[in-house]
Tab-separated table of C-alpha atoms in Angstrom:
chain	number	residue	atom	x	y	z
A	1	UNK	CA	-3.919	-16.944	-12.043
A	2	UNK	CA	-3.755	-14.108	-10.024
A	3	UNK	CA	0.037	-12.973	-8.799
A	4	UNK	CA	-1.783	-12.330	-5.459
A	5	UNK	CA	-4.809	-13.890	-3.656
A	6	UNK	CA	-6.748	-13.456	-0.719
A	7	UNK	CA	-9.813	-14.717	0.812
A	8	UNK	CA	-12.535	-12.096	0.087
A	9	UNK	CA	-14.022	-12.541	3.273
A	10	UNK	CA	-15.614	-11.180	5.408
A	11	UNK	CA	-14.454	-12.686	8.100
A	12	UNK	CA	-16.821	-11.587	10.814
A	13	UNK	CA	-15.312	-11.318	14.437
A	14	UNK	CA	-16.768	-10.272	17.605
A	15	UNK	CA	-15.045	-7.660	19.691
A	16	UNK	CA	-12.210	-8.796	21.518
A	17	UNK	CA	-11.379	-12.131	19.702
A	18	UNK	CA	-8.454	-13.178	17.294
A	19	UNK	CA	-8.532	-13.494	13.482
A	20	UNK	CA	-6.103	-14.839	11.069
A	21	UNK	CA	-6.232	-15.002	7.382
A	22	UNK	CA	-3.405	-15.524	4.907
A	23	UNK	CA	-2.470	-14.802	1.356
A	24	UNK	CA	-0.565	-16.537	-1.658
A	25	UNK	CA	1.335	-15.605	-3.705
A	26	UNK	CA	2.625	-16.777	-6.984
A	27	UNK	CA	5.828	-15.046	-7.993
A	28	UNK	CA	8.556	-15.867	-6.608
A	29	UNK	CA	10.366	-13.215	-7.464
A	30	UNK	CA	8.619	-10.844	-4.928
A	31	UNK	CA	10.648	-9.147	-2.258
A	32	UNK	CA	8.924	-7.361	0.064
A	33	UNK	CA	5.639	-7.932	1.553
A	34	UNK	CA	3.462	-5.534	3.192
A	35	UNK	CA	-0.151	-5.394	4.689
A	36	UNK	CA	-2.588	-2.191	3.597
A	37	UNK	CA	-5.601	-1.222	5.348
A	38	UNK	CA	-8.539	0.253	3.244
A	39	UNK	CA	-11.737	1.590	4.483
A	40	UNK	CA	-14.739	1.691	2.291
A	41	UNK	CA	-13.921	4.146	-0.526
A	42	UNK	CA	-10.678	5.588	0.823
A	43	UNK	CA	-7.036	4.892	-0.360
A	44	UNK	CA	-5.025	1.964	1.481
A	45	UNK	CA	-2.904	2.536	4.662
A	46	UNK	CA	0.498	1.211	5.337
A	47	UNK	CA	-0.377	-1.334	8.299
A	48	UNK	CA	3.151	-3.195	8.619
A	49	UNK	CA	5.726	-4.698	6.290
A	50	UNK	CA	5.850	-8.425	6.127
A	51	UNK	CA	9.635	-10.406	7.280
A	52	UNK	CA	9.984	-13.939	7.049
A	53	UNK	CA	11.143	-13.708	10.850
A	54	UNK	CA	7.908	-12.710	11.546
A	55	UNK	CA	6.959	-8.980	13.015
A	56	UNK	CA	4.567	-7.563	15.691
A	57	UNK	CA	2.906	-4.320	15.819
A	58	UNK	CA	0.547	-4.334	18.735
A	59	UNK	CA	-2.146	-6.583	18.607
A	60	UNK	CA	-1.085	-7.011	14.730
A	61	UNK	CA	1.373	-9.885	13.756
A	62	UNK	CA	2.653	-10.447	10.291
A	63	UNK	CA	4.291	-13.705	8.986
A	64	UNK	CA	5.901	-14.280	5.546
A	65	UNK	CA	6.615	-18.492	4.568
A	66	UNK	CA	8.834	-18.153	1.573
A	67	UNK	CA	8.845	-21.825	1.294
A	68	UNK	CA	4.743	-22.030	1.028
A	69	UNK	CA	4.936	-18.825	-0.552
A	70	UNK	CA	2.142	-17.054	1.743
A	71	UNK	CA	1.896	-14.432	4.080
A	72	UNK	CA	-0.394	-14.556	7.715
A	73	UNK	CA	-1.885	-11.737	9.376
A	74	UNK	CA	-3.349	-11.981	13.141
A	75	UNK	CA	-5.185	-9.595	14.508
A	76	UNK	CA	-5.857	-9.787	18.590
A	77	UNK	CA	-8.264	-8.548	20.865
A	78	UNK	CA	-10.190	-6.973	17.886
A	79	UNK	CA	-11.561	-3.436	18.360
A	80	UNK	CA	-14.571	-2.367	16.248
A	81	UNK	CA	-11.820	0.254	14.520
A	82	UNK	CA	-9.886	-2.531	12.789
A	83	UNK	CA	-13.066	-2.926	10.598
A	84	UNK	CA	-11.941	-2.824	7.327
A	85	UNK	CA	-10.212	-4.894	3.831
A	86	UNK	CA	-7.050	-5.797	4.535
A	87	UNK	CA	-4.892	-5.958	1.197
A	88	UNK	CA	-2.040	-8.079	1.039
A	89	UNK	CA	0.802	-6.416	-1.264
A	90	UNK	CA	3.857	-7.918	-2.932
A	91	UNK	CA	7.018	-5.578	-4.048
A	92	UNK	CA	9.070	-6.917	-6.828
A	93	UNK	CA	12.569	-5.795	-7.560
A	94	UNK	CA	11.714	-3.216	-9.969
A	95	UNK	CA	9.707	-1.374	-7.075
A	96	UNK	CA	6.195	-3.048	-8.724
A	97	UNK	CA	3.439	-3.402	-6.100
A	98	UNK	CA	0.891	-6.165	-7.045
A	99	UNK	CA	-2.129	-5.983	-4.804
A	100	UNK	CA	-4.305	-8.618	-3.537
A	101	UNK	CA	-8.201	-7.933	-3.988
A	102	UNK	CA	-8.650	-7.688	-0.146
A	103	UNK	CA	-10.160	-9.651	2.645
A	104	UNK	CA	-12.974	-7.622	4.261
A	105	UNK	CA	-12.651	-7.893	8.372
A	106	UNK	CA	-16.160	-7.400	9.934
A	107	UNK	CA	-15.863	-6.540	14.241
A	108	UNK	CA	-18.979	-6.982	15.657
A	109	UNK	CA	-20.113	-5.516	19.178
B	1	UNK	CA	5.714	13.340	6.203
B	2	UNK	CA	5.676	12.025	3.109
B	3	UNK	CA	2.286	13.113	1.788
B	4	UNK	CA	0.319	13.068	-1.774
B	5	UNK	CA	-2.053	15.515	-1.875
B	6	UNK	CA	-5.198	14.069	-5.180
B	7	UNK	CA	-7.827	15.715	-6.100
B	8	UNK	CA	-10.662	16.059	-7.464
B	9	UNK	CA	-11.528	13.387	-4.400
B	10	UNK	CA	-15.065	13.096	-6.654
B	11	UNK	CA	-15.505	14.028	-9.929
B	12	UNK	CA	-18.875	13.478	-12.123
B	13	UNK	CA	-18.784	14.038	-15.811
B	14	UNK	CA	-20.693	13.629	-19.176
B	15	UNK	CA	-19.553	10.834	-21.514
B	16	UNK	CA	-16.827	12.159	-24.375
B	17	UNK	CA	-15.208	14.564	-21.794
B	18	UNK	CA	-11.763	14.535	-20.748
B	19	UNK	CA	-11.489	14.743	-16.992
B	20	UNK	CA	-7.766	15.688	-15.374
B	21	UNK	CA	-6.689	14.274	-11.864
B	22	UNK	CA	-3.696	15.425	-10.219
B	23	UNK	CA	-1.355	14.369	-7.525
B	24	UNK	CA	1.228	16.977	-5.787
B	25	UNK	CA	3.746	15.846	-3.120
B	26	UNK	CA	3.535	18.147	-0.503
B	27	UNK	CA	6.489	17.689	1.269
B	28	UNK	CA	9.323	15.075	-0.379
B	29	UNK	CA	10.463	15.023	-3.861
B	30	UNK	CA	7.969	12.143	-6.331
B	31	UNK	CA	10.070	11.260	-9.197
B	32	UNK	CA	8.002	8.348	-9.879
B	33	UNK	CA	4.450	8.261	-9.677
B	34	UNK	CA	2.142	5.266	-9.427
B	35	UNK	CA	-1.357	5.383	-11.207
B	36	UNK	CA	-3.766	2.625	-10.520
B	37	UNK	CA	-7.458	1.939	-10.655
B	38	UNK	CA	-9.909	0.051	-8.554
B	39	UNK	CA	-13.211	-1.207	-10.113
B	40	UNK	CA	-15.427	-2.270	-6.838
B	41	UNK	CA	-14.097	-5.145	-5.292
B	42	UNK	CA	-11.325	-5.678	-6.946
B	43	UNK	CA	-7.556	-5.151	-6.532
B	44	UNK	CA	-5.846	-2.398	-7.098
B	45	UNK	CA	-4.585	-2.545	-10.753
B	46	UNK	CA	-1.436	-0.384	-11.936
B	47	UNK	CA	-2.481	1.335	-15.084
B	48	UNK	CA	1.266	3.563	-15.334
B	49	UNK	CA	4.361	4.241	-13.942
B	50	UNK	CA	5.562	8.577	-14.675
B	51	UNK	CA	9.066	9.493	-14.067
B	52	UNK	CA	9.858	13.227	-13.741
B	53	UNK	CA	11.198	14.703	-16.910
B	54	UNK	CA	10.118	11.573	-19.349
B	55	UNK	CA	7.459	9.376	-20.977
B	56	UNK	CA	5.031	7.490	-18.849
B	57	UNK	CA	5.229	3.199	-18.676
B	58	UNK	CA	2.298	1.565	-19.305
B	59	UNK	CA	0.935	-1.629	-18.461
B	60	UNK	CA	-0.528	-3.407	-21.268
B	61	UNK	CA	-3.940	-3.456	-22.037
B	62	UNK	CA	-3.814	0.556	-20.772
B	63	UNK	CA	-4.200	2.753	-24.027
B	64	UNK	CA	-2.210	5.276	-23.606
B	65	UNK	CA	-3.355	7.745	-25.777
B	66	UNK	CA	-6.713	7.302	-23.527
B	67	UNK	CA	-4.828	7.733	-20.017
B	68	UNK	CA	-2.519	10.707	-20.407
B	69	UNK	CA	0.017	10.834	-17.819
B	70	UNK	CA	2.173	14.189	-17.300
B	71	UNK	CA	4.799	14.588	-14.767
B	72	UNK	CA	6.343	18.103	-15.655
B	73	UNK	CA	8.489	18.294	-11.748
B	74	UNK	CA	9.053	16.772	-9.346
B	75	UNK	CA	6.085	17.614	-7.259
B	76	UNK	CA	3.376	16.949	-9.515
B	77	UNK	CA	1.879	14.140	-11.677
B	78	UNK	CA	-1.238	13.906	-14.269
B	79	UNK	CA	-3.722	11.903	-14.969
B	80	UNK	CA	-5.936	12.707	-17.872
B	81	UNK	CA	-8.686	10.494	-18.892
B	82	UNK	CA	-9.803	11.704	-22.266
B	83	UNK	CA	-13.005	11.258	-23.804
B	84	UNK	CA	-14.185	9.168	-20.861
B	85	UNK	CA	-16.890	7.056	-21.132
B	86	UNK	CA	-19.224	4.976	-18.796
B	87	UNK	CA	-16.629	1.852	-18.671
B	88	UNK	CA	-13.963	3.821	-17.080
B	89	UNK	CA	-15.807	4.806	-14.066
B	90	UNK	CA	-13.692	3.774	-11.229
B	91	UNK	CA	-11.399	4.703	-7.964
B	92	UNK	CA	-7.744	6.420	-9.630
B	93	UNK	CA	-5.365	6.635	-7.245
B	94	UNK	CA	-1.969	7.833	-7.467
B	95	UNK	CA	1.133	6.747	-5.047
B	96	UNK	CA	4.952	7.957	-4.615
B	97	UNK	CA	7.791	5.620	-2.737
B	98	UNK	CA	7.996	7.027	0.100
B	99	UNK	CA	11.228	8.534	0.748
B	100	UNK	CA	11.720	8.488	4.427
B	101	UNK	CA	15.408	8.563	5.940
B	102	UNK	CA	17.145	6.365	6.587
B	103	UNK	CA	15.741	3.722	4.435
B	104	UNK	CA	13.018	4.025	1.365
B	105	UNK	CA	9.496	2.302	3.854
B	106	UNK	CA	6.571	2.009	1.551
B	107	UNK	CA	4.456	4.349	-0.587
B	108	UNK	CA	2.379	6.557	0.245
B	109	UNK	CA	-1.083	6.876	-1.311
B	110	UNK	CA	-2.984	10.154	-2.587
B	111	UNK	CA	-6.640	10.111	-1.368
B	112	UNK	CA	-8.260	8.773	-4.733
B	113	UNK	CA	-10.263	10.133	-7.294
B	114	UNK	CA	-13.876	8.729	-7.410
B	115	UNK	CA	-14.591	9.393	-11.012
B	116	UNK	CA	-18.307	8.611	-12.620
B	117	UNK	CA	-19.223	9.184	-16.078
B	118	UNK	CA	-22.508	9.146	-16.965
């Protein structure tokens, strides 16, 4: 089983609506959380770090559940720009990232 | 701040060659560098770990005699794939912690290395 999973996707919004997807993960070990961005053939892109009160960075909100062991990200009013994989990342204590394969965000017109 | 400069970004070569890809931090101190690959749609994978000023860790399965990692200061970090070969075709991309005051936030990423061997 993979430490971190995600929905591949895509999930395929139109411009100006909300999407949410989630990831697992399995160690619970893990102590930080944090969101990438990655366009097609380009290296990721801090988006946000993940706390388990729950964060907000513009139309962007992050969630971590400790308990369920999964983190949310919501995306509102979607712009065509936010078209991308989103890669939910796990930081263990020994400063080890483990990356989720991605989920692939498609904003149509 | 906090930038990785990689390169080659792209780098095409002929099967048994040895191909090297480096990562400089431009403008904070890396004394650990990150090496992972990415095969297409896939994760991320971390392939090594390089400290400044001693032996690369690597992750098992990684031969290390294959992926030679060098990190001779604390600016700049190696990765040489020797005698390369179609199978190891792939996105390498390096990262650092980034070391932002007044708290470590994230790592940042070099720009990958698309590597094809044909």
């Amino acid at each position: 089983r993979k430490e971190v999973e995600q929905d591949p996707g895509p999930f395929n919004v139109p411009e100006g609506a909300t999407v949410a997807f989630n990831c697992t993960y399995s160690n619970s070990a893990s102590q930080s959380f944090f969101w990438y961005r990655q366009d097609c053939r380009k290296e990721p892109k801090l988006l946000m770090s993940v706390y388990s009160s729950g964060n907000e960075d513009g139309r962007f909100t992050a969630q971590l559940n400790r308990a369920s062991q999964y983190i949310s990200l919501l995306i509102r009013d979607s712009k065509l720009s936010d078209s991308a994989t989103y890669l939910c990342v796990g930081e263990n204590s020994w400063g080890k990232l483990q990356f989720g394969a991605g989920t692939q965000v498609v904003v149509t017109p | 701040g906090a930038v990785v400069s990689q390169h080659p970004s792209r780098v095409i070569c002929k099967s048994g060659t040895s191909v090297k890809i480096e990562c400089r931090s431009l403008d904070f101190q890396a004394t650990t560098m990150f090496w992972y690959r990415q095969f297409p749609k896939q994760s991320l994978m971390l392939m090594a770990t390089s400290n400044e000023g001693s032996k690369a860790t690597y992750e098992q399965g990684v031969e290390k005699d294959k992926f030679l990692i060098n990190h001779a200061s604390l600016t700049l970090s190696t990765l040489t794939v020797t005698s390369a070969h179609p199978e190891d075709s792939s996105f390498y991309i390096c990262s650092a912690p980034r070391q932002v005051l007044p708290a470590n936030y994230g790592y940042t990423f070099g720009s990958g290395t698309r590597l094809t061997v044909v």
